[in-house]
Short mmCIF file of C-alpha atoms and ligand atoms in Angstrom, two decimals:
data_model
loop_
_atom_site.label_atom_id
_atom_site.label_comp_id
_atom_site.label_asym_id
_atom_site.label_seq_id
_atom_site.Cartn_x
_atom_site.Cartn_y
_atom_site.Cartn_z
CA UNK A 1 -25.83 4.22 -86.41
CA UNK A 2 -27.83 6.27 -85.54
CA UNK A 3 -29.91 6.61 -81.71
CA UNK A 4 -33.13 8.45 -81.78
CA UNK A 5 -34.31 9.73 -77.91
CA UNK A 6 -37.00 11.66 -76.32
CA UNK A 7 -35.85 13.43 -73.27
CA UNK A 8 -38.03 13.96 -70.53
CA UNK A 9 -37.00 16.67 -68.50
CA UNK A 10 -37.04 19.31 -65.75
CA UNK A 11 -34.66 21.99 -67.16
CA UNK A 12 -32.06 22.31 -64.39
CA UNK A 13 -28.43 23.16 -65.47
CA UNK A 14 -27.49 19.36 -65.55
CA UNK A 15 -30.79 18.78 -67.46
CA UNK A 16 -29.69 21.83 -70.02
CA UNK A 17 -26.62 20.39 -70.39
CA UNK A 18 -28.21 16.89 -71.08
CA UNK A 19 -30.61 18.34 -74.18
CA UNK A 20 -27.61 20.68 -75.74
CA UNK A 21 -25.62 16.96 -76.34
CA UNK A 22 -28.48 15.26 -76.70
CA UNK A 23 -29.56 17.77 -79.68
CA UNK A 24 -25.68 17.96 -81.16
CA UNK A 25 -23.71 15.14 -81.04
CA UNK A 26 -23.78 14.04 -84.46
CA UNK A 27 -25.14 9.74 -83.59
CA UNK A 28 -27.75 10.68 -81.73
CA UNK A 29 -31.43 12.07 -83.47
CA UNK A 30 -33.84 14.01 -80.43
CA UNK A 31 -37.39 13.61 -81.39
CA UNK A 32 -38.87 15.80 -78.73
CA UNK A 33 -38.09 17.20 -75.21
CA UNK A 34 -41.09 16.62 -72.68
CA UNK A 35 -40.95 18.99 -69.40
CA UNK A 36 -42.36 18.26 -65.81
CA UNK A 37 -42.47 19.99 -62.40
CA UNK A 38 -38.42 19.70 -60.79
CA UNK A 39 -35.45 21.49 -60.75
CA UNK A 40 -38.05 24.27 -60.72
CA UNK A 41 -41.94 24.03 -61.10
CA UNK A 42 -43.07 23.58 -65.11
CA UNK A 43 -43.79 27.05 -65.82
CA UNK A 44 -40.14 26.96 -65.96
CA UNK A 45 -38.39 24.18 -66.50
CA UNK A 46 -40.42 24.08 -69.75
CA UNK A 47 -39.13 27.86 -70.84
CA UNK A 48 -35.86 26.43 -69.74
CA UNK A 49 -36.36 23.80 -71.92
CA UNK A 50 -37.16 26.03 -75.28
CA UNK A 51 -34.11 28.84 -74.08
CA UNK A 52 -31.74 26.14 -74.48
CA UNK A 53 -32.95 24.42 -77.94
CA UNK A 54 -33.40 28.00 -79.01
CA UNK A 55 -29.97 28.69 -77.98
CA UNK A 56 -28.32 26.07 -80.37
CA UNK A 57 -30.85 26.83 -82.73
CA UNK A 58 -32.42 23.37 -82.71
CA UNK A 59 -35.80 22.81 -84.65
CA UNK A 60 -36.80 20.06 -82.33
CA UNK A 61 -40.39 19.59 -80.45
CA UNK A 62 -40.45 20.16 -76.77
CA UNK A 63 -43.84 19.61 -74.27
CA UNK A 64 -45.34 20.51 -71.42
CA UNK A 65 -46.83 17.52 -69.16
CA UNK A 66 -47.01 17.44 -64.90
CA UNK A 67 -47.04 20.50 -63.01
CA UNK A 68 -47.03 18.17 -59.76
CA UNK A 69 -46.60 14.72 -58.48
CA UNK A 70 -48.89 11.88 -58.96
CA UNK A 71 -50.25 12.01 -55.36
CA UNK A 72 -48.68 14.60 -53.89
CA UNK A 73 -49.66 18.57 -54.03
CA UNK A 74 -46.51 19.82 -54.68
CA UNK A 75 -43.44 17.39 -53.44
CA UNK A 76 -42.54 16.05 -49.96
CA UNK A 77 -41.99 19.62 -48.74
CA UNK A 78 -42.74 22.29 -49.60
CA UNK A 79 -40.00 24.15 -52.82
CA UNK A 80 -39.13 27.57 -51.09
CA UNK A 81 -37.90 25.33 -47.98
CA UNK A 82 -36.27 22.74 -50.02
CA UNK A 83 -34.60 25.55 -51.25
CA UNK A 84 -33.81 27.19 -48.36
CA UNK A 85 -30.11 26.74 -48.32
CA UNK A 86 -28.35 28.42 -51.34
CA UNK A 87 -31.87 29.35 -53.86
CA UNK A 88 -28.91 30.05 -56.18
CA UNK A 89 -28.18 27.25 -56.75
CA UNK A 90 -31.73 26.37 -58.66
CA UNK A 91 -32.07 29.57 -60.41
CA UNK A 92 -35.14 29.58 -61.94
CA UNK A 93 -34.89 30.98 -65.17
CA UNK A 94 -31.52 29.59 -67.14
CA UNK A 95 -29.47 32.51 -68.32
CA UNK A 96 -30.45 32.70 -71.62
CA UNK A 97 -33.18 34.52 -74.20
CA UNK A 98 -36.46 34.44 -73.43
CA UNK A 99 -37.36 31.70 -75.58
CA UNK A 100 -38.94 32.69 -78.42
CA UNK A 101 -40.20 29.44 -80.02
CA UNK A 102 -43.59 28.24 -78.01
CA UNK A 103 -44.01 24.23 -76.44
CA UNK A 104 -46.36 22.66 -78.69
CA UNK A 105 -49.63 22.54 -78.05
CA UNK A 106 -49.94 18.77 -76.62
CA UNK A 107 -49.33 17.12 -73.41
CA UNK A 108 -45.88 15.48 -72.47
CA UNK A 109 -48.24 13.16 -71.54
CA UNK A 110 -49.88 12.80 -75.09
CA UNK A 111 -46.86 12.67 -76.77
CA UNK A 112 -44.91 9.98 -74.86
CA UNK A 113 -48.05 8.15 -76.13
CA UNK A 114 -47.79 8.56 -79.64
CA UNK A 115 -44.56 8.57 -80.02
CA UNK A 116 -43.88 4.96 -78.26
CA UNK A 117 -47.35 3.82 -79.40
CA UNK A 118 -46.72 5.27 -83.39
CA UNK A 119 -44.57 2.43 -86.31
CA UNK A 120 -41.15 1.91 -86.00
CA UNK A 121 -41.97 4.07 -82.29
CA UNK A 122 -40.04 1.20 -81.05
CA UNK A 123 -37.29 1.40 -81.20
CA UNK A 124 -37.26 4.75 -79.68
CA UNK A 125 -34.82 5.69 -76.32
CA UNK A 126 -36.40 7.05 -74.06
CA UNK A 127 -34.23 9.24 -71.27
CA UNK A 128 -35.92 10.81 -68.26
CA UNK A 129 -33.99 12.79 -65.98
CA UNK A 130 -36.63 14.93 -63.90
CA UNK A 131 -39.03 12.91 -61.33
CA UNK A 132 -41.31 10.11 -63.60
CA UNK A 133 -44.25 11.53 -63.38
CA UNK A 134 -44.79 12.16 -67.19
CA UNK A 135 -43.60 8.86 -67.74
CA UNK A 136 -45.66 7.44 -65.25
CA UNK A 137 -48.71 9.31 -66.14
CA UNK A 138 -48.35 7.79 -69.19
CA UNK A 139 -48.10 4.10 -68.47
CA UNK A 140 -50.86 4.30 -66.65
CA UNK A 141 -53.03 5.74 -69.45
CA UNK A 142 -52.12 3.32 -71.86
CA UNK A 143 -51.30 0.24 -70.80
CA UNK A 144 -49.08 -1.43 -74.14
CA UNK A 145 -46.94 1.70 -73.77
CA UNK A 146 -44.64 -0.44 -71.27
CA UNK A 147 -43.76 -2.64 -74.23
CA UNK A 148 -43.32 0.04 -76.67
CA UNK A 149 -40.46 1.23 -74.32
CA UNK A 150 -37.75 -0.48 -75.54
CA UNK A 151 -34.48 1.42 -73.23
CA UNK A 152 -35.22 3.70 -70.88
CA UNK A 153 -31.59 5.05 -69.52
CA UNK A 154 -32.95 7.40 -65.72
CA UNK A 155 -30.97 9.45 -63.64
CA UNK A 156 -32.33 8.84 -60.45
CA UNK A 157 -31.77 7.37 -56.87
CA UNK A 158 -28.44 6.65 -54.88
CA UNK A 159 -27.23 3.02 -53.07
CA UNK A 160 -24.95 5.31 -50.66
CA UNK A 161 -26.14 9.28 -49.47
CA UNK A 162 -28.98 11.25 -51.45
CA UNK A 163 -28.21 14.37 -51.60
CA UNK A 164 -32.00 15.82 -50.41
CA UNK A 165 -32.33 13.47 -46.93
CA UNK A 166 -29.51 10.93 -46.35
CA UNK A 167 -30.71 8.81 -48.97
CA UNK A 168 -33.09 9.59 -51.68
CA UNK A 169 -32.20 11.19 -54.08
CA UNK A 170 -34.01 14.53 -55.83
CA UNK A 171 -35.32 12.64 -58.94
CA UNK A 172 -37.23 10.09 -57.03
CA UNK A 173 -37.62 11.70 -53.93
CA UNK A 174 -39.85 14.62 -55.67
CA UNK A 175 -42.42 11.76 -56.67
CA UNK A 176 -41.28 8.28 -55.45
CA UNK A 177 -44.59 7.12 -56.59
CA UNK A 178 -44.11 8.06 -60.44
CA UNK A 179 -41.05 5.98 -59.71
CA UNK A 180 -42.22 2.51 -58.39
CA UNK A 181 -44.76 2.89 -61.19
CA UNK A 182 -42.81 3.69 -62.68
CA UNK A 183 -40.05 0.59 -61.77
CA UNK A 184 -42.96 -1.77 -62.27
CA UNK A 185 -44.21 -1.02 -64.97
CA UNK A 186 -42.52 -3.97 -67.45
CA UNK A 187 -40.42 -2.00 -69.41
CA UNK A 188 -37.40 -5.12 -70.20
CA UNK A 189 -34.73 -2.67 -70.52
CA UNK A 190 -34.71 -0.36 -67.91
CA UNK A 191 -30.79 1.22 -67.69
CA UNK A 192 -30.68 4.12 -63.53
CA UNK A 193 -27.75 5.83 -63.28
CA UNK A 194 -27.70 6.90 -59.30
CA UNK A 195 -25.87 9.40 -57.25
CA UNK A 196 -23.36 6.89 -57.09
CA UNK A 197 -22.13 7.30 -60.47
CA UNK A 198 -22.97 10.94 -61.58
CA UNK A 199 -21.07 11.60 -58.72
CA UNK A 200 -17.81 9.27 -59.61
CA UNK A 201 -17.89 11.67 -63.20
CA UNK A 202 -16.91 14.70 -61.68
CA UNK A 203 -16.18 17.79 -64.37
CA UNK A 204 -14.11 20.68 -63.15
CA UNK A 205 -12.89 23.72 -64.45
CA UNK A 206 -10.02 22.60 -66.70
CA UNK A 207 -13.13 20.72 -68.33
CA UNK A 208 -15.22 23.67 -68.71
CA UNK A 209 -11.63 25.25 -70.48
CA UNK A 210 -11.88 22.84 -73.35
CA UNK A 211 -15.62 23.68 -73.62
CA UNK A 212 -15.45 26.85 -74.05
CA UNK A 213 -12.22 25.94 -76.55
CA UNK A 214 -15.06 23.94 -79.20
CA UNK A 215 -16.68 27.91 -78.45
CA UNK A 216 -20.35 26.92 -79.89
CA UNK A 217 -23.20 28.36 -78.36
CA UNK A 218 -23.46 24.90 -76.81
CA UNK A 219 -20.44 24.48 -75.80
CA UNK A 220 -20.12 28.14 -73.92
CA UNK A 221 -23.90 28.30 -73.00
CA UNK A 222 -22.11 24.42 -71.03
CA UNK A 223 -19.19 25.91 -69.58
CA UNK A 224 -21.15 28.73 -68.68
CA UNK A 225 -23.46 26.43 -66.35
CA UNK A 226 -21.33 23.41 -65.44
CA UNK A 227 -19.29 26.21 -63.83
CA UNK A 228 -22.05 27.76 -62.08
CA UNK A 229 -22.71 24.04 -60.65
CA UNK A 230 -19.21 24.34 -59.57
CA UNK A 231 -19.55 27.00 -57.65
CA UNK A 232 -22.92 26.48 -55.90
CA UNK A 233 -22.04 22.74 -55.20
CA UNK A 234 -21.76 21.66 -51.91
CA UNK A 235 -17.91 21.72 -50.32
CA UNK A 236 -16.34 18.10 -50.31
CA UNK A 237 -13.88 17.65 -47.69
CA UNK A 238 -12.59 14.80 -49.98
CA UNK A 239 -12.22 16.99 -52.96
CA UNK A 240 -9.20 17.64 -54.28
CA UNK A 241 -10.47 19.99 -57.13
CA UNK A 242 -13.08 21.93 -57.53
CA UNK A 243 -16.02 20.07 -59.25
CA UNK A 244 -19.96 19.38 -60.27
CA UNK A 245 -21.82 16.44 -60.99
CA UNK A 246 -23.22 16.64 -64.43
CA UNK A 247 -25.42 14.58 -63.24
CA UNK A 248 -27.54 14.12 -65.97
CA UNK A 249 -25.65 14.06 -69.31
CA UNK A 250 -24.15 11.03 -67.99
CA UNK A 251 -27.21 9.79 -68.93
CA UNK A 252 -26.27 11.18 -72.30
CA UNK A 253 -23.01 9.99 -72.51
CA UNK A 254 -24.04 6.67 -71.70
CA UNK A 255 -26.25 5.99 -74.74
CA UNK A 256 -22.89 6.81 -77.58
CA UNK A 257 -20.66 4.97 -75.13
CA UNK A 258 -21.92 2.72 -72.27
CA UNK A 259 -18.23 2.14 -71.98
CA UNK A 260 -18.52 5.12 -69.48
CA UNK A 261 -20.28 3.27 -66.48
CA UNK A 262 -17.61 1.13 -65.28
CA UNK A 263 -19.45 -0.59 -62.62
CA UNK A 264 -23.16 -1.60 -63.41
CA UNK A 265 -24.63 -3.60 -61.54
CA UNK A 266 -27.89 -6.15 -62.29
CA UNK A 267 -31.14 -5.47 -58.84
CA UNK A 268 -34.16 -5.66 -58.22
CA UNK A 269 -35.35 -2.51 -57.66
CA UNK A 270 -37.39 -0.54 -55.41
CA UNK A 271 -38.39 2.92 -54.02
CA UNK A 272 -39.79 3.24 -50.83
CA UNK A 273 -42.96 5.48 -50.60
CA UNK A 274 -43.76 5.59 -47.33
CA UNK A 275 -40.65 5.47 -45.03
CA UNK A 276 -41.46 8.11 -42.41
CA UNK A 277 -36.89 8.85 -42.97
CA UNK A 278 -36.87 6.99 -46.71
CA UNK A 279 -39.54 8.93 -48.42
CA UNK A 280 -37.74 8.60 -52.01
CA UNK A 281 -35.54 5.50 -51.22
CA UNK A 282 -34.07 4.12 -54.07
CA UNK A 283 -34.21 -0.01 -52.66
CA UNK A 284 -31.52 -1.99 -55.06
CA UNK A 285 -31.77 -5.48 -53.74
CA UNK A 286 -28.24 -8.07 -55.92
CA UNK A 287 -28.79 -10.72 -53.12
CA UNK A 288 -28.59 -13.59 -55.44
CA UNK A 289 -31.35 -15.30 -53.84
CA UNK A 290 -33.78 -12.26 -53.91
CA UNK A 291 -37.20 -13.46 -54.91
CA UNK A 292 -38.54 -11.01 -57.89
CA UNK A 293 -36.92 -10.79 -61.31
CA UNK A 294 -34.83 -7.59 -61.72
CA UNK A 295 -36.08 -4.84 -63.15
CA UNK A 296 -33.45 -2.71 -63.59
CA UNK A 297 -29.55 -2.36 -64.07
CA UNK A 298 -27.96 0.52 -62.18
CA UNK A 299 -24.22 1.99 -62.70
CA UNK A 300 -22.81 2.60 -59.96
CA UNK A 301 -19.62 4.52 -61.24
CA UNK A 302 -18.79 5.98 -64.07
CA UNK A 303 -15.50 7.84 -65.95
CA UNK A 304 -14.68 11.49 -66.07
CA UNK A 305 -12.66 12.01 -69.16
CA UNK A 306 -14.93 9.30 -71.28
CA UNK A 307 -17.75 11.46 -69.76
CA UNK A 308 -15.35 15.34 -71.22
CA UNK A 309 -15.08 13.45 -73.78
CA UNK A 310 -17.70 12.71 -75.06
CA UNK A 311 -19.80 16.42 -74.19
CA UNK A 312 -16.29 17.79 -76.57
CA UNK A 313 -17.50 15.94 -79.34
CA UNK A 314 -20.86 16.67 -78.93
CA UNK A 315 -20.75 19.87 -78.30
CA UNK A 316 -17.86 20.79 -82.01
CA UNK A 317 -20.38 19.48 -83.81
C1 LIG B 1 -31.68 15.40 -59.69
O1 LIG B 1 -31.57 16.79 -60.31
C2 LIG B 1 -31.50 17.45 -59.98
O2 LIG B 1 -31.39 18.64 -59.17
C3 LIG B 1 -30.92 17.04 -61.55
O3 LIG B 1 -31.51 18.03 -62.74
C4 LIG B 1 -30.46 15.60 -61.38
O4 LIG B 1 -31.57 15.36 -62.50
C5 LIG B 1 -29.55 15.10 -59.24
O5 LIG B 1 -30.49 14.40 -58.03
CA1 LIG B 2 -32.79 17.31 -63.93
#
């Protein structure tokens, strides 16, 4: 059975691998890609998205969305300060040929609303791998939208340590108000893949070699992106080999192989929007006696071998 999906991205090296996998896997039908401000500014996330689609000759439409968080003027701290340590980790433009296909003229928010509100639109899975600004704006503009989205898969948050602050993961931190609005919207099936899951299923150089051996543009393109991630990923003293998380692509693997997520808990999830030191923190409440209803399933561990095999299968197609 084919799963129809829309991807909301801030492309980004790991978003790019997610797009390749979603566009190529035979059990997935990618209907559109919406881009948002995040890893890099919107003009680059949309251009990178188009480059990735062009690289594999895909005619999947791409739409530009929000160029800043819904409340904050830029991000909680300016982008150039955030990326000061290693400006090469997130390059503005991915190393693929400049796009030749333009973005569609409609906004990402319009596309999201129209897709889910259309007849038959309520079987589309939405996978969000960037800050949740586009979706928060769409939910605000169309109150019926939350009830039309059957399943939402989000890369965001951290139960353990964060990757921007001690407790905050990047996607939730960039637009915490949007993340909180999305999680409070009443979407019925929400699956969150925080850093705990993505860090437990890192890919290594041997995975890149395996993708290169597949030889398709998606495979070799992903191998190059993941090697770049490995090269620039901060050293983990506990690591026994050179690896890096490929966060966003794990969301795509979970659509086809739910068993890639080896530990998943039900909980009530909020995102901190006011904390002086905790802005953007994912607050996951799993207390059995909590008085708020469960609003998400949260993956805490994943299997790197299943993930890598999934990508190989996707890239072969
Ligand atoms: C998330 O932040 C972005 O930098 C990545 O693309 C991923 O979606 C990881 O924290
Ligand atoms: Ca991303």
